[in-house]
mmCIF file of C-alpha atoms in Angstrom:
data_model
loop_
_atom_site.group_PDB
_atom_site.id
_atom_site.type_symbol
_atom_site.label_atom_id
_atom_site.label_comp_id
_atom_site.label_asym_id
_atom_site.label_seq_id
_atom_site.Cartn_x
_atom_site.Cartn_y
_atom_site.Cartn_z
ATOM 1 C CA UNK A 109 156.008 110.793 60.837
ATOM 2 C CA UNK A 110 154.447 107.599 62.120
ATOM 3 C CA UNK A 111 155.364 105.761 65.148
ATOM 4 C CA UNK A 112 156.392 102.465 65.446
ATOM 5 C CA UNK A 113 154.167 100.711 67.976
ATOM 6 C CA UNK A 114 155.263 97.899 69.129
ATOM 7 C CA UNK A 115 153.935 95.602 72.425
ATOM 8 C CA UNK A 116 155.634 93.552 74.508
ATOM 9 C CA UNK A 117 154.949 89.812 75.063
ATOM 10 C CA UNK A 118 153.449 90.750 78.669
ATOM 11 C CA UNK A 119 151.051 92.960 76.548
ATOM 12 C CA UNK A 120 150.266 90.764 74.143
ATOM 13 C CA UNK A 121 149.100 87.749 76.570
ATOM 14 C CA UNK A 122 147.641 90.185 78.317
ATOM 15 C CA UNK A 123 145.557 91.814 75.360
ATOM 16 C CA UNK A 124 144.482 88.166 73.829
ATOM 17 C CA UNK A 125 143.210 87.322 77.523
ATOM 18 C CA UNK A 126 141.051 90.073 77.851
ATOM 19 C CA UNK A 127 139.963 89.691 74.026
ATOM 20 C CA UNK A 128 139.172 85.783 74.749
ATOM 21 C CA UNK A 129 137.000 86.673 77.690
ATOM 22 C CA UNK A 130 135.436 89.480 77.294
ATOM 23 C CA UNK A 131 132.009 87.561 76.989
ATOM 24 C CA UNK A 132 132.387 85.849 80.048
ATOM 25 C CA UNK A 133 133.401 89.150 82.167
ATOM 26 C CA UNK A 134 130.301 90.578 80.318
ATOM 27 C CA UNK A 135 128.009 87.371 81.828
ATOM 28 C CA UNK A 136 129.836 87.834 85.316
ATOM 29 C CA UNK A 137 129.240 91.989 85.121
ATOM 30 C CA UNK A 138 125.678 91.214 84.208
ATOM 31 C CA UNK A 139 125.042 88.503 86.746
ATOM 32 C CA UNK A 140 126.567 90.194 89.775
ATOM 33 C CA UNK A 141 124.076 93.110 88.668
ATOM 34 C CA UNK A 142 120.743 91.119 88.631
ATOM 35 C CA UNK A 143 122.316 90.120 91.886
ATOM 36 C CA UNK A 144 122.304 93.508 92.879
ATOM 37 C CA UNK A 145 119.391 94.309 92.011
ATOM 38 C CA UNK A 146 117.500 91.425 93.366
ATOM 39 C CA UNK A 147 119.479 91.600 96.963
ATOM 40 C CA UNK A 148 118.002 95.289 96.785
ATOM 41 C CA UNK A 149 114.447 94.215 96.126
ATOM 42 C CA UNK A 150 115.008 91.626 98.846
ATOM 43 C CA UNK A 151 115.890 94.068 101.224
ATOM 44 C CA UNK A 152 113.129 96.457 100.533
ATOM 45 C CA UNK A 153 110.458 93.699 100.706
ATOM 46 C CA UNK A 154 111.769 91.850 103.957
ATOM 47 C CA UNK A 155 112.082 96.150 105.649
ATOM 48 C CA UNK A 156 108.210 96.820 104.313
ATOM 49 C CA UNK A 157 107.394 93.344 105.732
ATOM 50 C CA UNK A 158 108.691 93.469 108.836
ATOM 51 C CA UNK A 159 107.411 97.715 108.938
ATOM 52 C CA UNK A 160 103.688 95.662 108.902
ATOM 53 C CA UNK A 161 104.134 93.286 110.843
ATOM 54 C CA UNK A 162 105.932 95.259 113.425
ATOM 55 C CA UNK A 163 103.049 97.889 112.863
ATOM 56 C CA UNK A 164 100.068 95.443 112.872
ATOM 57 C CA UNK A 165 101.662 94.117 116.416
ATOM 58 C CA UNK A 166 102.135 97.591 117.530
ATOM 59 C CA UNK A 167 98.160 98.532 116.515
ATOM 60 C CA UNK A 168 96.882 94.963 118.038
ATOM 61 C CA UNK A 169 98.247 95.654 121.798
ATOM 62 C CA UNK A 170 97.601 99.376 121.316
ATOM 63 C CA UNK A 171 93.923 97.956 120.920
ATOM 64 C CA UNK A 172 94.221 95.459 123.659
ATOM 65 C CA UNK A 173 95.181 98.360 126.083
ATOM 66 C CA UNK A 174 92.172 100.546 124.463
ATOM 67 C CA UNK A 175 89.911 97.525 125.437
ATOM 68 C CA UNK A 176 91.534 96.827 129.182
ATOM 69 C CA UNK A 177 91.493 101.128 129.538
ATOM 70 C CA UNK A 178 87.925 100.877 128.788
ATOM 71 C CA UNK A 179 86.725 97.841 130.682
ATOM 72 C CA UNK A 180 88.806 99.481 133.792
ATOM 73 C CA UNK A 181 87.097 102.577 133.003
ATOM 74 C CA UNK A 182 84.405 102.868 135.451
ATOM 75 C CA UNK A 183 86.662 101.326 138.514
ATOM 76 C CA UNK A 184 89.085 104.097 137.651
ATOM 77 C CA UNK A 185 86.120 106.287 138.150
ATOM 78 C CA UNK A 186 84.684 104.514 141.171
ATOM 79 C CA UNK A 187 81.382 104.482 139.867
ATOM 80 C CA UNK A 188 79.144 103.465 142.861
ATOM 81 C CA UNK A 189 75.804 101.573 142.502
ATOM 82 C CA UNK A 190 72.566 103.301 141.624
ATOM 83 C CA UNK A 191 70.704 104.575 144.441
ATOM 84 C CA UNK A 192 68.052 102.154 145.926
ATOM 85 C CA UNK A 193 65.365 105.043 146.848
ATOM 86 C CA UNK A 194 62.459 102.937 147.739
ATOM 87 C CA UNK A 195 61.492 98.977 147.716
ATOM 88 C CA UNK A 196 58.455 97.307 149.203
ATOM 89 C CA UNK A 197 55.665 94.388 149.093
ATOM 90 C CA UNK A 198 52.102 95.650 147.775
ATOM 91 C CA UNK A 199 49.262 93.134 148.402
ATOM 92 C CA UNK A 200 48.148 91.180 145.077
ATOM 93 C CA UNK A 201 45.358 88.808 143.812
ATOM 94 C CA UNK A 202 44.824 85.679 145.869
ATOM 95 C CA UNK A 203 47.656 84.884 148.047
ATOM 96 C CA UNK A 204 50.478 86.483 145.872
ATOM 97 C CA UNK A 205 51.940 89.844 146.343
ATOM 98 C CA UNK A 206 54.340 92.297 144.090
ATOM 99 C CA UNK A 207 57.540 93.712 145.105
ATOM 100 C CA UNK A 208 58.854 96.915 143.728
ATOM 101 C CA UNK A 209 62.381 98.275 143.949
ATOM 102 C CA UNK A 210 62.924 102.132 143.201
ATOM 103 C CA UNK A 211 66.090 103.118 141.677
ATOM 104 C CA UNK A 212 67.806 105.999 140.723
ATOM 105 C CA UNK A 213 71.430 106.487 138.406
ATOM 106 C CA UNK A 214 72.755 109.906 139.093
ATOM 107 C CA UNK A 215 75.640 109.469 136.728
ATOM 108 C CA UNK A 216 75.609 111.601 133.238
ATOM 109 C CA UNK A 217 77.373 110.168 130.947
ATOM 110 C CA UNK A 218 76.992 106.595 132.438
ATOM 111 C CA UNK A 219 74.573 103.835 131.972
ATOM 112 C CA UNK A 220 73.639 100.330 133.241
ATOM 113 C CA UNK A 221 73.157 96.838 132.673
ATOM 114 C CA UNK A 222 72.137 95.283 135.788
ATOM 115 C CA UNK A 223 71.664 91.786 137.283
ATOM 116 C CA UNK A 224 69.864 91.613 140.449
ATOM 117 C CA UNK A 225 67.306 89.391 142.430
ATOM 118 C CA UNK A 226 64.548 90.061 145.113
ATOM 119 C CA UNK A 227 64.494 88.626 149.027
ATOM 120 C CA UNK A 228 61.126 87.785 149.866
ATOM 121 C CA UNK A 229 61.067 87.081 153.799
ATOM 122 C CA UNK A 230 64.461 86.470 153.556
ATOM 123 C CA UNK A 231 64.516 83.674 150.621
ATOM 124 C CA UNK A 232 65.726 84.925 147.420
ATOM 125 C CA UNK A 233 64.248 85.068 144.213
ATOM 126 C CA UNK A 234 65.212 84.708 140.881
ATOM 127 C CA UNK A 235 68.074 86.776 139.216
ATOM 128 C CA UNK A 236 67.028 89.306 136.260
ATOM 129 C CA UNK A 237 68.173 91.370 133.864
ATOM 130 C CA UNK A 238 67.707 95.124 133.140
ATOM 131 C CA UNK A 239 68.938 98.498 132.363
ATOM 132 C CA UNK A 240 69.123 102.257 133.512
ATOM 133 C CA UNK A 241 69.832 104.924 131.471
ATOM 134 C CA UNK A 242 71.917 108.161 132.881
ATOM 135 C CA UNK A 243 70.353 109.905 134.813
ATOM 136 C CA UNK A 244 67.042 108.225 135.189
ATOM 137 C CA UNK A 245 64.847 106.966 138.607
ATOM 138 C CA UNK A 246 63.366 103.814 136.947
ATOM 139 C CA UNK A 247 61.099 101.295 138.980
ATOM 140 C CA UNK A 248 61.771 97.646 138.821
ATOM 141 C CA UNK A 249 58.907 95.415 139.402
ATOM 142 C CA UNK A 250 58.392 91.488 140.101
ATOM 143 C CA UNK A 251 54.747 90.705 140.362
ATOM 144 C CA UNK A 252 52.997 87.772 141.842
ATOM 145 C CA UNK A 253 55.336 86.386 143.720
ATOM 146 C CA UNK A 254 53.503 83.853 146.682
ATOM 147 C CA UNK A 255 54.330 85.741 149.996
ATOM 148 C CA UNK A 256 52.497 87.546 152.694
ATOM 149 C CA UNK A 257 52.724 91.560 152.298
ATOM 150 C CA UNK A 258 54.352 91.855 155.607
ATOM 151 C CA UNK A 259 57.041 90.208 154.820
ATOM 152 C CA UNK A 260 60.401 91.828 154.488
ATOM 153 C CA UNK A 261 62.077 92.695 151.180
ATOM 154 C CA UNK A 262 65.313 93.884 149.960
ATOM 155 C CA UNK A 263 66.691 94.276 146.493
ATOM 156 C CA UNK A 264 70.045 92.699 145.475
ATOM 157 C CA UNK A 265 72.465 94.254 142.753
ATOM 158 C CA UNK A 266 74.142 90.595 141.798
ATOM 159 C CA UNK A 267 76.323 92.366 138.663
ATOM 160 C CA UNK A 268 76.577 95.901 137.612
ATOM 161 C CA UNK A 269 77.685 97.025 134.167
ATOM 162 C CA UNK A 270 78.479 100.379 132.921
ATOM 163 C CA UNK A 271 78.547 101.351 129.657
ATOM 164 C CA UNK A 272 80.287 105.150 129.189
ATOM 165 C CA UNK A 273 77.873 107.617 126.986
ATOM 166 C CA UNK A 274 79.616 109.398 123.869
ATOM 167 C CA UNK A 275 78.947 112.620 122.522
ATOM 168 C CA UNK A 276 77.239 110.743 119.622
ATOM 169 C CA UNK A 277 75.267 108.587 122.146
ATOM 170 C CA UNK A 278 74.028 111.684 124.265
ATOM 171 C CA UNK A 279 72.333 113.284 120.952
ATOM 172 C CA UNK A 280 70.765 109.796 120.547
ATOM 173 C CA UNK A 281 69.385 110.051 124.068
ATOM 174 C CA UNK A 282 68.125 113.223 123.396
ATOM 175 C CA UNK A 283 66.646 112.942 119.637
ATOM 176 C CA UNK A 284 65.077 109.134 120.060
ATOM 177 C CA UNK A 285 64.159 108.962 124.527
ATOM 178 C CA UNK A 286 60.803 110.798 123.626
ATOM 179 C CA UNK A 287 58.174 108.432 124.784
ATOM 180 C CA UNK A 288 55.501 109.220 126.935
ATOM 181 C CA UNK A 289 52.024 108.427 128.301
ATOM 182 C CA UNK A 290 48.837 110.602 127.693
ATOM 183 C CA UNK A 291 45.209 110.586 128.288
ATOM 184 C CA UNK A 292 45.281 108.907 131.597
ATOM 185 C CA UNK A 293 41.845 107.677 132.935
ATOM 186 C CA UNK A 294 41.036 104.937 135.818
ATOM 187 C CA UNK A 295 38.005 103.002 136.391
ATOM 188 C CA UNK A 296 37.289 102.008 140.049
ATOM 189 C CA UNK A 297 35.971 98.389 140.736
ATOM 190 C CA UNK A 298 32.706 100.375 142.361
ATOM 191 C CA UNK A 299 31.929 101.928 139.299
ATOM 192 C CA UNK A 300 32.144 98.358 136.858
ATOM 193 C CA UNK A 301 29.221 96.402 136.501
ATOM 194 C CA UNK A 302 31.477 93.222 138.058
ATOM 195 C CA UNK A 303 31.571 95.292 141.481
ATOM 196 C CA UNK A 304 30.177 92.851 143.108
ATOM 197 C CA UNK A 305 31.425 89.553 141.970
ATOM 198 C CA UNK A 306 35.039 90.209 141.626
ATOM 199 C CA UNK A 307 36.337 93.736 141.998
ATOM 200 C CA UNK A 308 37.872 94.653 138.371
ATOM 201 C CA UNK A 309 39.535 98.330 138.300
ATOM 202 C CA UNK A 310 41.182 99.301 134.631
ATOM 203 C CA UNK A 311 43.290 102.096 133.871
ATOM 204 C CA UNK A 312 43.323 102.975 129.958
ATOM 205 C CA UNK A 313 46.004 105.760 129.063
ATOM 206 C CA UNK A 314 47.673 105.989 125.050
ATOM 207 C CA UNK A 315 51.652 104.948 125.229
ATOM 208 C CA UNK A 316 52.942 107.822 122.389
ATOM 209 C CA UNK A 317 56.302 106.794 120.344
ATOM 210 C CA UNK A 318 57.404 110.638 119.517
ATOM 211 C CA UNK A 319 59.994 109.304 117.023
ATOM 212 C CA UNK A 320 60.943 108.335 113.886
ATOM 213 C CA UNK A 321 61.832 104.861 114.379
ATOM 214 C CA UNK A 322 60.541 101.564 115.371
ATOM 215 C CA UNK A 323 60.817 99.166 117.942
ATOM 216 C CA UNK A 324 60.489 95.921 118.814
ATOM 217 C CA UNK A 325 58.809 95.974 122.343
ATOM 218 C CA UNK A 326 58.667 98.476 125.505
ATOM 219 C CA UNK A 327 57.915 97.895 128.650
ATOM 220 C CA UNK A 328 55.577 100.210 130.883
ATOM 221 C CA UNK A 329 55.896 99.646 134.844
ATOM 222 C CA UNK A 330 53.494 100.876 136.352
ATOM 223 C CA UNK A 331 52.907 102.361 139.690
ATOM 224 C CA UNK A 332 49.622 103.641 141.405
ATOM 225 C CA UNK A 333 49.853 106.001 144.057
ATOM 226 C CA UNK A 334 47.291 107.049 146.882
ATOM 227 C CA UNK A 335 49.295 110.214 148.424
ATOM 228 C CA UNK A 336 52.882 108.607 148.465
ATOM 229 C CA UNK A 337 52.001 105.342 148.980
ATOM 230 C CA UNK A 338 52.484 102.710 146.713
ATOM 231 C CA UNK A 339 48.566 100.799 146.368
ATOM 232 C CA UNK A 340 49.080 98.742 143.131
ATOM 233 C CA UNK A 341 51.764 98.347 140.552
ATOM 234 C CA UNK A 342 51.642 96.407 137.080
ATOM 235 C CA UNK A 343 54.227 95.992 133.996
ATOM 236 C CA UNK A 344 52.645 96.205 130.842
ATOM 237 C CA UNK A 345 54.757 94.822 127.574
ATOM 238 C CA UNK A 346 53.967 96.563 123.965
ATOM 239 C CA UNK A 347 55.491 94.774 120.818
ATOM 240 C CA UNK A 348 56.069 95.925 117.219
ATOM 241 C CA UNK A 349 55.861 100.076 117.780
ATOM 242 C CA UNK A 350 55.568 101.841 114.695
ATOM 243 C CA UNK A 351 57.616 105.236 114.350
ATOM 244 C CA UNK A 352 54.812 107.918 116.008
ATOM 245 C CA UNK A 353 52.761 105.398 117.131
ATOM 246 C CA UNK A 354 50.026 106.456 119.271
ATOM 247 C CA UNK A 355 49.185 102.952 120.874
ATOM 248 C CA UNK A 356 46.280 102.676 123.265
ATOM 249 C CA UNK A 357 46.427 100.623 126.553
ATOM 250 C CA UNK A 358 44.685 99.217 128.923
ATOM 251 C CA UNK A 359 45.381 97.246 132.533
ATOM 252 C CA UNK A 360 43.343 95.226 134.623
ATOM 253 C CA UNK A 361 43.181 94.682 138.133
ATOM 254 C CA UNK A 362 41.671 91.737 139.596
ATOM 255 C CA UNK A 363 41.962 92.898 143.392
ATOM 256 C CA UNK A 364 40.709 96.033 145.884
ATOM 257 C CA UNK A 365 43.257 98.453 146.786
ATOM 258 C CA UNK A 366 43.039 102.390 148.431
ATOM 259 C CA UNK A 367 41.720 104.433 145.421
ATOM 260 C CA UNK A 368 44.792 105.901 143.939
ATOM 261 C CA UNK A 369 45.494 109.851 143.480
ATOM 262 C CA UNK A 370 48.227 109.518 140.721
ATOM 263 C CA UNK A 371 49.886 107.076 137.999
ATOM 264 C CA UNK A 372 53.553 106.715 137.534
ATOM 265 C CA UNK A 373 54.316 105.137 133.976
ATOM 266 C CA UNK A 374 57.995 104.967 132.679
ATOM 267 C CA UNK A 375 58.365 103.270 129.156
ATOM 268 C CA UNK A 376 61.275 101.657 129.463
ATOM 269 C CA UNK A 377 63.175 101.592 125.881
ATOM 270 C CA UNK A 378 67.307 101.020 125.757
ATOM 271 C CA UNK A 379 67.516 103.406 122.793
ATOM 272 C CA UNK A 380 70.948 102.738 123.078
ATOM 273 C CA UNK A 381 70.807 99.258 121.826
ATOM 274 C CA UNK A 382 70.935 98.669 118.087
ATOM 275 C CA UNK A 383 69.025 95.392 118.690
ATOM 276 C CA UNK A 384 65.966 97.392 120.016
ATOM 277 C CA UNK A 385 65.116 99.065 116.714
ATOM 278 C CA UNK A 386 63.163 97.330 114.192
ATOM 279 C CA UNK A 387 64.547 97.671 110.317
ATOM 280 C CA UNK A 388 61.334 99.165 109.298
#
Protein backbone atom coordinates (compact mmCIF):
# COMPACT_ATOMS: atom_id res chain seq x y z
CA UNK A 1 0.00 0.00 0.00
CA UNK A 2 1.71 3.32 -0.57
CA UNK A 3 2.33 5.94 1.91
CA UNK A 4 1.32 9.25 1.85
CA UNK A 5 4.37 11.47 2.32
CA UNK A 6 3.78 14.54 3.12
CA UNK A 7 6.41 17.54 4.54
CA UNK A 8 5.86 20.16 6.60
CA UNK A 9 6.40 23.87 5.75
CA UNK A 10 9.62 23.82 8.15
CA UNK A 11 10.77 20.99 5.73
CA UNK A 12 10.00 22.43 2.81
CA UNK A 13 11.99 25.90 3.42
CA UNK A 14 14.34 23.93 4.70
CA UNK A 15 14.74 21.46 1.62
CA UNK A 16 14.55 24.51 -1.11
CA UNK A 17 17.46 26.21 1.03
CA UNK A 18 19.71 23.52 0.87
CA UNK A 19 18.63 22.83 -2.91
CA UNK A 20 19.34 26.73 -3.72
CA UNK A 21 22.78 26.52 -2.23
CA UNK A 22 24.16 23.62 -2.65
CA UNK A 23 26.75 25.18 -5.17
CA UNK A 24 27.86 27.65 -2.91
CA UNK A 25 28.37 25.09 0.18
CA UNK A 26 30.19 23.04 -2.57
CA UNK A 27 32.64 26.39 -3.34
CA UNK A 28 32.92 26.96 0.57
CA UNK A 29 33.69 22.88 1.15
CA UNK A 30 36.19 23.17 -1.64
CA UNK A 31 37.80 26.41 -0.59
CA UNK A 32 38.21 25.66 3.11
CA UNK A 33 40.02 22.42 1.65
CA UNK A 34 42.67 24.13 -0.62
CA UNK A 35 42.92 26.03 2.60
CA UNK A 36 43.74 23.03 4.26
CA UNK A 37 45.84 21.86 2.24
CA UNK A 38 47.90 24.88 1.64
CA UNK A 39 48.08 25.77 5.64
CA UNK A 40 49.57 22.08 5.67
CA UNK A 41 52.17 22.73 3.01
CA UNK A 42 52.87 25.97 4.86
CA UNK A 43 53.56 24.29 7.88
CA UNK A 44 55.76 21.64 6.49
CA UNK A 45 57.89 24.19 4.54
CA UNK A 46 58.28 26.89 7.41
CA UNK A 47 59.27 23.21 10.04
CA UNK A 48 61.94 21.99 7.11
CA UNK A 49 63.06 25.66 6.96
CA UNK A 50 63.56 26.43 10.20
CA UNK A 51 65.08 22.29 10.69
CA UNK A 52 68.05 24.04 8.21
CA UNK A 53 68.47 26.86 9.42
CA UNK A 54 68.44 25.74 12.97
CA UNK A 55 70.84 22.89 11.68
CA UNK A 56 73.17 25.07 9.51
CA UNK A 57 73.52 27.37 12.90
CA UNK A 58 74.00 24.34 14.93
CA UNK A 59 76.94 22.93 12.28
CA UNK A 60 78.51 26.69 11.95
CA UNK A 61 79.34 27.09 15.91
CA UNK A 62 79.97 23.34 16.12
CA UNK A 63 82.78 24.39 13.53
CA UNK A 64 83.72 27.52 15.28
CA UNK A 65 84.40 25.42 18.49
CA UNK A 66 86.32 22.71 16.16
CA UNK A 67 88.49 25.74 15.02
CA UNK A 68 88.97 27.49 18.74
CA UNK A 69 89.57 23.44 20.10
CA UNK A 70 92.20 23.27 17.57
CA UNK A 71 93.93 26.62 17.72
CA UNK A 72 93.91 25.97 21.76
CA UNK A 73 95.23 22.68 21.01
CA UNK A 74 98.81 22.88 21.68
CA UNK A 75 98.33 25.30 24.96
CA UNK A 76 96.06 22.55 26.22
CA UNK A 77 99.04 20.40 25.64
CA UNK A 78 101.66 22.81 26.91
CA UNK A 79 103.80 22.30 24.12
CA UNK A 80 107.17 23.93 25.15
CA UNK A 81 109.66 25.46 22.64
CA UNK A 82 112.12 23.38 20.68
CA UNK A 83 115.27 22.78 22.33
CA UNK A 84 118.09 25.34 21.55
CA UNK A 85 121.10 22.64 21.64
CA UNK A 86 123.86 24.73 20.32
CA UNK A 87 124.32 28.48 18.80
CA UNK A 88 127.53 30.30 18.01
CA UNK A 89 129.60 32.92 15.73
CA UNK A 90 132.07 31.15 13.13
CA UNK A 91 134.59 33.57 11.53
CA UNK A 92 133.65 34.52 7.74
CA UNK A 93 135.17 36.31 4.66
CA UNK A 94 136.42 39.83 5.27
CA UNK A 95 135.05 41.33 8.31
CA UNK A 96 131.67 39.39 8.41
CA UNK A 97 130.96 36.36 10.40
CA UNK A 98 127.97 33.55 10.43
CA UNK A 99 125.88 32.64 13.28
CA UNK A 100 124.34 29.27 13.65
CA UNK A 101 121.56 28.23 16.01
CA UNK A 102 121.05 24.35 16.66
CA UNK A 103 117.65 23.19 17.31
CA UNK A 104 115.95 20.26 18.15
CA UNK A 105 111.71 19.40 18.27
CA UNK A 106 111.23 16.37 20.38
CA UNK A 107 107.52 16.34 19.84
CA UNK A 108 105.93 13.37 17.51
CA UNK A 109 103.12 14.26 16.20
CA UNK A 110 103.90 18.07 16.31
CA UNK A 111 105.48 20.46 13.98
CA UNK A 112 106.62 24.12 13.64
CA UNK A 113 106.44 27.30 12.04
CA UNK A 114 108.78 29.55 13.66
CA UNK A 115 109.65 33.29 13.75
CA UNK A 116 112.80 34.17 15.36
CA UNK A 117 115.80 36.68 15.08
CA UNK A 118 119.60 36.57 16.01
CA UNK A 119 121.54 38.97 18.81
CA UNK A 120 124.77 39.80 17.53
CA UNK A 121 126.78 41.51 20.53
CA UNK A 122 123.71 42.23 21.94
CA UNK A 123 121.91 44.16 18.87
CA UNK A 124 119.33 42.19 17.20
CA UNK A 125 118.95 41.13 13.85
CA UNK A 126 116.38 40.66 11.54
CA UNK A 127 113.26 38.41 12.20
CA UNK A 128 112.85 35.13 9.88
CA UNK A 129 110.82 32.59 9.04
CA UNK A 130 111.17 28.75 9.16
CA UNK A 131 110.02 25.37 10.02
CA UNK A 132 110.78 22.06 12.00
CA UNK A 133 109.36 19.00 11.38
CA UNK A 134 108.59 16.38 14.43
CA UNK A 135 111.07 15.11 15.64
CA UNK A 136 113.94 16.63 13.80
CA UNK A 137 117.47 18.60 15.13
CA UNK A 138 117.60 21.12 12.21
CA UNK A 139 120.36 23.94 12.05
CA UNK A 140 119.38 27.46 11.35
CA UNK A 141 121.93 29.59 9.77
CA UNK A 142 122.38 33.52 9.08
CA UNK A 143 125.56 34.13 7.20
CA UNK A 144 127.56 37.24 6.76
CA UNK A 145 126.41 39.20 9.15
CA UNK A 146 129.28 42.31 9.98
CA UNK A 147 130.45 41.41 13.59
CA UNK A 148 133.56 40.26 15.30
CA UNK A 149 133.51 36.31 16.11
CA UNK A 150 133.86 36.98 19.73
CA UNK A 151 131.01 38.52 20.07
CA UNK A 152 128.12 37.07 21.95
CA UNK A 153 125.06 35.47 20.34
CA UNK A 154 121.78 34.20 21.33
CA UNK A 155 118.85 33.00 19.31
CA UNK A 156 115.33 34.45 19.83
CA UNK A 157 112.00 32.38 19.26
CA UNK A 158 109.76 35.76 18.42
CA UNK A 159 106.44 33.36 17.44
CA UNK A 160 105.99 29.70 17.61
CA UNK A 161 103.37 27.78 15.66
CA UNK A 162 102.34 24.27 15.91
CA UNK A 163 100.68 22.49 13.52
CA UNK A 164 99.29 18.81 15.01
CA UNK A 165 100.43 15.71 12.58
CA UNK A 166 97.49 13.29 11.39
CA UNK A 167 97.65 9.79 10.76
CA UNK A 168 97.44 10.74 7.03
CA UNK A 169 100.24 13.36 7.52
CA UNK A 170 102.66 10.86 9.39
CA UNK A 171 102.53 8.35 6.21
CA UNK A 172 103.36 11.51 4.18
CA UNK A 173 106.37 12.10 6.40
CA UNK A 174 107.38 8.80 6.00
CA UNK A 175 106.67 8.00 2.10
CA UNK A 176 107.90 11.69 0.66
CA UNK A 177 110.97 12.96 3.79
CA UNK A 178 113.52 10.76 1.77
CA UNK A 179 116.15 13.19 0.75
CA UNK A 180 119.61 12.83 1.32
CA UNK A 181 123.21 13.75 0.43
CA UNK A 182 125.80 11.30 -1.17
CA UNK A 183 129.20 11.26 -2.58
CA UNK A 184 130.70 13.75 -0.27
CA UNK A 185 134.21 15.08 -1.27
CA UNK A 186 136.15 18.42 -0.03
CA UNK A 187 138.86 20.26 -1.63
CA UNK A 188 141.26 22.13 0.73
CA UNK A 189 142.43 25.72 -0.31
CA UNK A 190 146.22 24.03 -0.17
CA UNK A 191 145.44 21.69 -2.68
CA UNK A 192 143.69 24.51 -5.47
CA UNK A 193 145.82 26.13 -7.77
CA UNK A 194 144.42 29.73 -6.13
CA UNK A 195 146.29 28.63 -2.77
CA UNK A 196 148.10 31.33 -2.78
CA UNK A 197 146.16 34.28 -3.90
CA UNK A 198 142.96 33.77 -2.13
CA UNK A 199 142.36 30.55 -0.26
CA UNK A 200 139.26 28.81 -2.19
CA UNK A 201 138.13 25.35 -0.46
CA UNK A 202 134.92 23.55 -2.35
CA UNK A 203 132.97 20.78 -1.17
CA UNK A 204 131.00 18.92 -4.12
CA UNK A 205 128.50 16.16 -2.75
CA UNK A 206 125.03 14.99 -5.10
CA UNK A 207 121.64 16.27 -3.15
CA UNK A 208 119.33 12.84 -4.07
CA UNK A 209 115.32 13.50 -4.26
CA UNK A 210 114.29 9.64 -3.39
CA UNK A 211 110.68 10.43 -4.41
CA UNK A 212 108.17 10.60 -6.73
CA UNK A 213 107.36 14.13 -6.74
CA UNK A 214 108.68 17.49 -7.44
CA UNK A 215 109.56 20.48 -5.80
CA UNK A 216 110.01 23.82 -6.08
CA UNK A 217 113.27 24.59 -4.06
CA UNK A 218 115.24 23.00 -0.92
CA UNK A 219 117.45 24.33 1.11
CA UNK A 220 120.79 22.55 2.30
CA UNK A 221 122.51 24.14 5.56
CA UNK A 222 125.45 23.21 5.85
CA UNK A 223 127.80 22.62 8.65
CA UNK A 224 131.59 21.64 8.66
CA UNK A 225 132.97 20.07 11.54
CA UNK A 226 136.70 19.65 12.78
CA UNK A 227 136.07 17.12 15.88
CA UNK A 228 132.89 18.89 17.37
CA UNK A 229 133.62 22.12 16.51
CA UNK A 230 131.81 24.09 14.24
CA UNK A 231 134.81 25.61 11.44
CA UNK A 232 132.52 26.78 8.55
CA UNK A 233 128.87 26.64 7.74
CA UNK A 234 127.01 27.60 4.35
CA UNK A 235 123.18 27.35 3.07
CA UNK A 236 122.92 26.22 -0.27
CA UNK A 237 119.32 26.83 -2.19
CA UNK A 238 118.28 24.16 -5.10
CA UNK A 239 115.20 25.15 -7.33
CA UNK A 240 112.95 23.14 -9.68
CA UNK A 241 113.78 19.27 -8.28
CA UNK A 242 112.60 16.75 -10.50
CA UNK A 243 110.97 13.51 -8.86
CA UNK A 244 114.45 11.19 -8.28
CA UNK A 245 116.56 13.79 -9.07
CA UNK A 246 120.08 13.17 -8.48
CA UNK A 247 121.32 16.91 -8.49
CA UNK A 248 125.01 17.63 -8.12
CA UNK A 249 126.40 20.48 -5.88
CA UNK A 250 128.98 22.35 -5.21
CA UNK A 251 130.08 25.23 -2.40
CA UNK A 252 132.71 27.60 -2.26
CA UNK A 253 134.61 29.03 0.38
CA UNK A 254 136.40 32.16 0.04
CA UNK A 255 138.21 32.05 3.59
CA UNK A 256 140.84 29.61 5.76
CA UNK A 257 139.34 27.66 8.43
CA UNK A 258 140.72 24.29 10.66
CA UNK A 259 140.47 21.46 8.03
CA UNK A 260 137.22 19.84 8.79
CA UNK A 261 136.73 15.95 9.78
CA UNK A 262 132.94 15.71 8.87
CA UNK A 263 129.91 17.45 6.89
CA UNK A 264 126.52 17.90 8.32
CA UNK A 265 123.89 18.53 5.42
CA UNK A 266 120.07 18.58 6.23
CA UNK A 267 117.79 19.31 3.11
CA UNK A 268 115.33 21.12 4.47
CA UNK A 269 111.86 20.36 2.52
CA UNK A 270 108.22 21.12 4.42
CA UNK A 271 106.73 18.06 2.71
CA UNK A 272 103.89 18.98 4.56
CA UNK A 273 103.06 22.00 2.58
CA UNK A 274 100.97 21.60 -0.55
CA UNK A 275 102.62 24.80 -1.88
CA UNK A 276 106.09 23.04 -1.88
CA UNK A 277 105.26 20.52 -4.59
CA UNK A 278 105.47 21.41 -8.11
CA UNK A 279 102.32 20.15 -10.46
CA UNK A 280 104.67 18.26 -12.59
Amino acid sequence: MPHDIRLSGEELKKSYWLLTHVRDIRKRIIVAWIVGIAGIWVFTLLSFANLYLFSYQQNRINLQNMVAQVSSFPRAVQLADPDLLNRGVIPASGETVDLYALLNNTFENWWAEIEYHFELGGVPLVVRKDFILPQTKQYILQLAEHGESGSSVQFVIDRLRWHYVSSHNSRVLIQRNRFASQNISYTPASQTQFARALPISSLHFDFVNDTPYSYWEALLPIVAKSADTIVAASLVKIADIKREEIRPVEVRWFHSFEHPTSFEISPHINVLDPSAYRSR
